[in-house]
Amino acid sequence: MTIPADTKQKAAGRFQVLRLVARNKLALAAVMFLMLVVLCAIFGPWLMGNLIDKPNFRARNMAPFSLAQGWAYVLGADTLGRSLLARLIVGAQNTLGIALFAVFFSMVIGGFLGLIAGYSRGLLSSVILRVADIVMSFPSLLLALIVLFSLGPSVTNLIIVLAVTRIPIYLRTTRAEVLEVRERMFVSAAMALGAGHMRIVFRHIAPIVLPTLVTIGAIDFATVVLAESSLSFLGLGIQAPEFTWGAMVATGRGYLSNAWWIAFWPGLAILLTTLSLNILSNWWRTYADPQQRWRIELARSKKGIPEKRT
């Protein structure tokens, strides 16, 4: 069975990306840490069992780096004696899950509205842009605070608020891309052949805009994680018995003087996750831009790896 040439080319492209990531120590470390966080989010609840809710008053405010109560307490315990390691692992699921849904919905809705606003030239485009301007005129965190205080804190409301505050970013980016793409020759050719507006937008223009939206979504993911953590820290995010890393920091803020580890470990997890996301997204943005990719190739050639000429 013969493998198609385009399939071989795609496989070679993916392998080249992996090799370039492996040559960049920061990008490789970011990928490995994010893979660890994702694995914790997927398998954490199954591995940890009841440790996240099981109180152990003998280990109340237990200091880290002690195995007196078992390996699960190596990072210490909180005010009820619950394992901080277990809660960190399980809390990754809620933290990443909320951010993932918020970014996905904001990308889909913002991208759809951006396609309409960029392709149409009438009143509908102006209305969409003015609504986006109204949303952007409010600080995103302040708008989220107002809405959550009015509707009440819950996972659904938190996802909706985070998604709504990020929609204008995807909307304006998509519109700017569509304004340029719709003037290209292949769009004029599709119109001349009698293609409808819906077919032109979703079959010809949307696939070109999608990679840009995915790149922005990867960059924006870290911002949404920080926003969710801030809202949970203020008590307007996810509510007990569910928890996120931000809620764990809020729990430990009253014990910073005598049990700093309760707030330190979830804060460190938030820091490392957002830092890894920023490092990886910046690397991908450089790689995806043909005008900037020479920086990666230059670093590759300096390490003695010959560049592949085509």
GROMACS .gro file of C-alpha atoms in nm:
model
  310
    1MET     CA    1   0.000   0.000   0.000
    2THR     CA    2   0.142   0.334  -0.109
    3ILE     CA    3   0.126   0.624   0.136
    4PRO     CA    4   0.009   0.949  -0.030
    5ALA     CA    5   0.271   1.218  -0.071
    6ASP     CA    6   0.067   1.476   0.124
    7THR     CA    7   0.038   1.236   0.419
    8LYS     CA    8   0.415   1.187   0.420
    9GLN     CA    9   0.467   1.562   0.406
   10LYS     CA   10   0.235   1.624   0.701
   11ALA     CA   11   0.405   1.352   0.906
   12ALA     CA   12   0.747   1.501   0.824
   13GLY     CA   13   0.621   1.845   0.928
   14ARG     CA   14   0.498   1.715   1.264
   15PHE     CA   15   0.826   1.535   1.323
   16GLN     CA   16   1.019   1.853   1.243
   17VAL     CA   17   0.809   2.048   1.498
   18LEU     CA   18   0.883   1.787   1.765
   19ARG     CA   19   1.255   1.799   1.686
   20LEU     CA   20   1.262   2.178   1.704
   21VAL     CA   21   1.078   2.173   2.037
   22ALA     CA   22   1.323   1.916   2.170
   23ARG     CA   23   1.615   2.146   2.078
   24ASN     CA   24   1.467   2.436   2.276
   25LYS     CA   25   1.512   2.365   2.645
   26LEU     CA   26   1.250   2.614   2.764
   27ALA     CA   27   0.989   2.495   2.514
   28LEU     CA   28   1.064   2.131   2.597
   29ALA     CA   29   1.032   2.195   2.971
   30ALA     CA   30   0.704   2.377   2.911
   31VAL     CA   31   0.566   2.089   2.705
   32MET     CA   32   0.667   1.830   2.965
   33PHE     CA   33   0.512   2.028   3.251
   34LEU     CA   34   0.188   2.087   3.061
   35MET     CA   35   0.169   1.718   2.973
   36LEU     CA   36   0.208   1.637   3.343
   37VAL     CA   37  -0.071   1.882   3.433
   38VAL     CA   38  -0.301   1.736   3.167
   39LEU     CA   39  -0.236   1.382   3.289
   40CYS     CA   40  -0.315   1.494   3.644
   41ALA     CA   41  -0.639   1.653   3.521
   42ILE     CA   42  -0.742   1.334   3.340
   43PHE     CA   43  -0.637   1.062   3.584
   44GLY     CA   44  -0.610   1.260   3.909
   45PRO     CA   45  -0.962   1.199   4.044
   46TRP     CA   46  -0.929   0.826   3.977
   47LEU     CA   47  -0.584   0.798   4.138
   48MET     CA   48  -0.643   1.010   4.447
   49GLY     CA   49  -0.974   0.857   4.553
   50ASN     CA   50  -1.111   1.011   4.874
   51LEU     CA   51  -0.789   1.180   4.983
   52ILE     CA   52  -0.912   1.521   4.865
   53ASP     CA   53  -1.210   1.519   5.105
   54LYS     CA   54  -1.088   1.288   5.380
   55PRO     CA   55  -0.998   1.492   5.692
   56ASN     CA   56  -0.702   1.384   5.902
   57PHE     CA   57  -0.686   1.598   6.216
   58ARG     CA   58  -0.356   1.442   6.317
   59ALA     CA   59  -0.204   1.599   6.005
   60ARG     CA   60  -0.375   1.937   6.045
   61ASN     CA   61  -0.148   2.210   5.899
   62MET     CA   62   0.123   1.949   5.858
   63ALA     CA   63   0.448   2.093   5.716
   64PRO     CA   64   0.570   1.968   5.377
   65PHE     CA   65   0.851   1.722   5.301
   66SER     CA   66   0.749   1.476   5.569
   67LEU     CA   67   0.642   1.115   5.509
   68ALA     CA   68   0.507   1.057   5.860
   69GLN     CA   69   0.151   1.030   5.722
   70GLY     CA   70   0.245   0.868   5.392
   71TRP     CA   71   0.360   0.983   5.049
   72ALA     CA   72   0.033   1.167   4.983
   73TYR     CA   73   0.132   1.424   5.249
   74VAL     CA   74   0.475   1.505   5.107
   75LEU     CA   75   0.357   1.861   5.026
   76GLY     CA   76   0.188   1.901   5.361
   77ALA     CA   77  -0.177   1.924   5.463
   78ASP     CA   78  -0.437   2.198   5.491
   79THR     CA   79  -0.637   2.318   5.792
   80LEU     CA   80  -0.850   1.999   5.794
   81GLY     CA   81  -0.558   1.765   5.741
   82ARG     CA   82  -0.637   1.696   5.377
   83SER     CA   83  -0.349   1.610   5.145
   84LEU     CA   84  -0.231   1.914   4.950
   85LEU     CA   85  -0.072   1.692   4.685
   86ALA     CA   86  -0.402   1.515   4.621
   87ARG     CA   87  -0.593   1.842   4.607
   88LEU     CA   88  -0.338   1.994   4.369
   89ILE     CA   89  -0.368   1.698   4.132
   90VAL     CA   90  -0.748   1.690   4.137
   91GLY     CA   91  -0.779   2.068   4.130
   92ALA     CA   92  -0.601   2.071   3.794
   93GLN     CA   93  -0.913   1.918   3.638
   94ASN     CA   94  -1.143   2.201   3.743
   95THR     CA   95  -0.887   2.474   3.672
   96LEU     CA   96  -0.802   2.355   3.322
   97GLY     CA   97  -1.158   2.241   3.246
   98ILE     CA   98  -1.311   2.581   3.317
   99ALA     CA   99  -1.041   2.759   3.114
  100LEU     CA  100  -1.076   2.511   2.826
  101PHE     CA  101  -1.453   2.554   2.795
  102ALA     CA  102  -1.428   2.932   2.829
  103VAL     CA  103  -1.163   2.958   2.556
  104PHE     CA  104  -1.351   2.716   2.329
  105PHE     CA  105  -1.684   2.899   2.351
  106SER     CA  106  -1.525   3.243   2.315
  107MET     CA  107  -1.327   3.122   2.012
  108VAL     CA  108  -1.632   2.968   1.841
  109ILE     CA  109  -1.868   3.259   1.909
  110GLY     CA  110  -1.609   3.530   1.848
  111GLY     CA  111  -1.485   3.358   1.532
  112PHE     CA  112  -1.840   3.320   1.396
  113LEU     CA  113  -1.928   3.683   1.464
  114GLY     CA  114  -1.594   3.794   1.322
  115LEU     CA  115  -1.662   3.606   0.998
  116ILE     CA  116  -1.997   3.781   0.965
  117ALA     CA  117  -1.860   4.124   1.056
  118GLY     CA  118  -1.566   4.090   0.818
  119TYR     CA  119  -1.754   3.950   0.519
  120SER     CA  120  -2.066   4.166   0.534
  121ARG     CA  121  -2.049   4.538   0.473
  122GLY     CA  122  -2.387   4.647   0.602
  123LEU     CA  123  -2.560   4.739   0.923
  124LEU     CA  124  -2.504   4.395   1.079
  125SER     CA  125  -2.127   4.442   1.076
  126SER     CA  126  -2.157   4.781   1.248
  127VAL     CA  127  -2.391   4.643   1.516
  128ILE     CA  128  -2.156   4.353   1.595
  129LEU     CA  129  -1.857   4.586   1.625
  130ARG     CA  130  -2.042   4.830   1.851
  131VAL     CA  131  -2.147   4.549   2.085
  132ALA     CA  132  -1.784   4.431   2.097
  133ASP     CA  133  -1.676   4.787   2.179
  134ILE     CA  134  -1.923   4.796   2.469
  135VAL     CA  135  -1.788   4.470   2.611
  136MET     CA  136  -1.428   4.587   2.572
  137SER     CA  137  -1.501   4.921   2.739
  138PHE     CA  138  -1.537   4.741   3.074
  139PRO     CA  139  -1.232   4.587   3.243
  140SER     CA  140  -1.280   4.212   3.200
  141LEU     CA  141  -1.226   4.128   3.567
  142LEU     CA  142  -1.461   4.404   3.681
  143LEU     CA  143  -1.731   4.290   3.438
  144ALA     CA  144  -1.691   3.932   3.562
  145LEU     CA  145  -1.722   4.047   3.923
  146ILE     CA  146  -2.043   4.240   3.849
  147VAL     CA  147  -2.207   3.954   3.660
  148LEU     CA  148  -2.110   3.683   3.908
  149PHE     CA  149  -2.217   3.897   4.202
  150SER     CA  150  -2.556   3.949   4.033
  151LEU     CA  151  -2.618   3.594   3.905
  152GLY     CA  152  -2.440   3.407   4.181
  153PRO     CA  153  -2.116   3.205   4.166
  154SER     CA  154  -2.134   2.871   3.984
  155VAL     CA  155  -1.930   2.678   3.730
  156THR     CA  156  -2.174   2.757   3.447
  157ASN     CA  157  -2.186   3.129   3.523
  158LEU     CA  158  -1.808   3.138   3.558
  159ILE     CA  159  -1.756   2.980   3.215
  160ILE     CA  160  -2.012   3.213   3.055
  161VAL     CA  161  -1.856   3.524   3.207
  162LEU     CA  162  -1.502   3.427   3.112
  163ALA     CA  163  -1.613   3.341   2.759
  164VAL     CA  164  -1.807   3.666   2.708
  165THR     CA  165  -1.518   3.883   2.822
  166ARG     CA  166  -1.281   3.715   2.571
  167ILE     CA  167  -1.516   3.714   2.268
  168PRO     CA  168  -1.410   4.060   2.138
  169ILE     CA  169  -1.049   3.945   2.102
  170TYR     CA  170  -1.141   3.663   1.863
  171LEU     CA  171  -1.406   3.875   1.691
  172ARG     CA  172  -1.171   4.159   1.601
  173THR     CA  173  -0.889   3.925   1.500
  174THR     CA  174  -1.118   3.722   1.275
  175ARG     CA  175  -1.267   4.034   1.118
  176ALA     CA  176  -0.922   4.175   1.039
  177GLU     CA  177  -0.821   3.846   0.875
  178VAL     CA  178  -1.145   3.822   0.674
  179LEU     CA  179  -1.114   4.179   0.548
  180GLU     CA  180  -0.784   4.081   0.387
  181VAL     CA  181  -0.878   3.730   0.272
  182ARG     CA  182  -1.205   3.829   0.102
  183GLU     CA  183  -1.011   4.044  -0.146
  184ARG     CA  184  -0.800   3.754  -0.271
  185MET     CA  185  -0.838   3.607  -0.615
  186PHE     CA  186  -0.982   3.270  -0.513
  187VAL     CA  187  -1.276   3.440  -0.339
  188SER     CA  188  -1.353   3.638  -0.655
  189ALA     CA  189  -1.325   3.316  -0.857
  190ALA     CA  190  -1.569   3.137  -0.623
  191MET     CA  191  -1.816   3.424  -0.660
  192ALA     CA  192  -1.782   3.412  -1.040
  193LEU     CA  193  -1.857   3.039  -1.036
  194GLY     CA  194  -2.180   3.107  -0.848
  195ALA     CA  195  -2.083   2.997  -0.496
  196GLY     CA  196  -2.314   3.125  -0.222
  197HIS     CA  197  -2.203   3.352   0.057
  198MET     CA  198  -2.228   3.079   0.322
  199ARG     CA  199  -2.012   2.845   0.115
  200ILE     CA  200  -1.751   3.115   0.053
  201VAL     CA  201  -1.733   3.210   0.421
  202PHE     CA  202  -1.724   2.864   0.578
  203ARG     CA  203  -1.557   2.664   0.299
  204HIS     CA  204  -1.300   2.906   0.163
  205ILE     CA  205  -1.235   3.181   0.421
  206ALA     CA  206  -1.282   3.009   0.760
  207PRO     CA  207  -1.008   2.741   0.708
  208ILE     CA  208  -0.754   3.018   0.646
  209VAL     CA  209  -0.854   3.211   0.959
  210LEU     CA  210  -0.873   2.906   1.190
  211PRO     CA  211  -0.494   2.860   1.251
  212THR     CA  212  -0.469   3.220   1.371
  213LEU     CA  213  -0.758   3.168   1.614
  214VAL     CA  214  -0.601   2.850   1.750
  215THR     CA  215  -0.273   3.033   1.812
  216ILE     CA  216  -0.453   3.316   1.992
  217GLY     CA  217  -0.652   3.060   2.191
  218ALA     CA  218  -0.331   2.899   2.315
  219ILE     CA  219  -0.199   3.239   2.422
  220ASP     CA  220  -0.532   3.339   2.577
  221PHE     CA  221  -0.559   3.014   2.774
  222ALA     CA  222  -0.306   3.137   3.028
  223THR     CA  223  -0.498   3.464   3.072
  224VAL     CA  224  -0.822   3.275   3.135
  225VAL     CA  225  -0.650   3.051   3.394
  226LEU     CA  226  -0.532   3.361   3.579
  227ALA     CA  227  -0.879   3.522   3.555
  228GLU     CA  228  -1.048   3.209   3.691
  229SER     CA  229  -0.796   3.186   3.973
  230SER     CA  230  -0.853   3.552   4.061
  231LEU     CA  231  -1.232   3.509   4.072
  232SER     CA  232  -1.205   3.190   4.278
  233PHE     CA  233  -0.963   3.367   4.513
  234LEU     CA  234  -1.226   3.640   4.564
  235GLY     CA  235  -1.493   3.379   4.639
  236LEU     CA  236  -1.692   3.433   4.317
  237GLY     CA  237  -1.563   3.131   4.131
  238ILE     CA  238  -1.626   2.765   4.190
  239GLN     CA  239  -1.788   2.686   4.525
  240ALA     CA  240  -1.725   2.417   4.786
  241PRO     CA  241  -1.707   2.121   4.789
  242GLU     CA  242  -1.558   2.170   4.440
  243PHE     CA  243  -1.233   2.364   4.425
  244THR     CA  244  -0.967   2.502   4.193
  245TRP     CA  245  -0.614   2.620   4.251
  246GLY     CA  246  -0.740   2.973   4.301
  247ALA     CA  247  -0.985   2.856   4.567
  248MET     CA  248  -0.700   2.670   4.741
  249VAL     CA  249  -0.496   2.991   4.751
  250ALA     CA  250  -0.795   3.170   4.903
  251THR     CA  251  -0.823   2.899   5.169
  252GLY     CA  252  -0.460   2.940   5.270
  253ARG     CA  253  -0.436   3.317   5.270
  254GLY     CA  254  -0.538   3.334   5.636
  255TYR     CA  255  -0.256   3.099   5.737
  256LEU     CA  256   0.041   3.258   5.559
  257SER     CA  257   0.219   3.332   5.885
  258ASN     CA  258   0.211   2.980   6.031
  259ALA     CA  259   0.121   2.749   5.737
  260TRP     CA  260   0.245   2.918   5.421
  261TRP     CA  261   0.247   2.594   5.221
  262ILE     CA  262  -0.135   2.585   5.204
  263ALA     CA  263  -0.136   2.882   4.965
  264PHE     CA  264   0.215   2.841   4.825
  265TRP     CA  265   0.174   2.513   4.633
  266PRO     CA  266  -0.143   2.604   4.442
  267GLY     CA  267   0.002   2.949   4.372
  268LEU     CA  268   0.316   2.785   4.237
  269ALA     CA  269   0.104   2.554   4.019
  270ILE     CA  270  -0.078   2.856   3.872
  271LEU     CA  271   0.254   3.033   3.812
  272LEU     CA  272   0.421   2.738   3.640
  273THR     CA  273   0.116   2.655   3.428
  274THR     CA  274   0.070   3.008   3.297
  275LEU     CA  275   0.445   3.048   3.245
  276SER     CA  276   0.461   2.722   3.048
  277LEU     CA  277   0.163   2.823   2.837
  278ASN     CA  278   0.321   3.160   2.759
  279ILE     CA  279   0.658   3.005   2.669
  280LEU     CA  280   0.500   2.744   2.443
  281SER     CA  281   0.260   2.988   2.276
  282ASN     CA  282   0.542   3.235   2.209
  283TRP     CA  283   0.750   2.956   2.058
  284TRP     CA  284   0.461   2.843   1.839
  285ARG     CA  285   0.386   3.199   1.730
  286THR     CA  286   0.747   3.235   1.616
  287TYR     CA  287   0.739   2.900   1.437
  288ALA     CA  288   0.404   2.968   1.265
  289ASP     CA  289   0.522   3.303   1.129
  290PRO     CA  290   0.735   3.249   0.815
  291GLN     CA  291   0.901   3.587   0.869
  292GLN     CA  292   1.012   3.495   1.223
  293ARG     CA  293   1.084   3.124   1.180
  294TRP     CA  294   1.446   3.201   1.092
  295ARG     CA  295   1.508   3.266   1.463
  296ILE     CA  296   1.434   2.902   1.545
  297GLU     CA  297   1.631   2.779   1.246
  298LEU     CA  298   1.924   3.001   1.344
  299ALA     CA  299   1.928   2.858   1.696
  300ARG     CA  300   1.912   2.513   1.541
  301SER     CA  301   2.203   2.576   1.309
  302LYS     CA  302   2.418   2.718   1.591
  303LYS     CA  303   2.397   2.383   1.768
  304GLY     CA  304   2.556   2.209   1.475
  305ILE     CA  305   2.239   2.080   1.310
  306PRO     CA  306   2.251   2.142   0.936
  307GLU     CA  307   1.947   2.320   0.796
  308LYS     CA  308   1.740   2.122   0.551
  309ARG     CA  309   1.731   2.303   0.220
  310THR     CA  310   1.439   2.253  -0.014
   0.00000   0.00000   0.00000
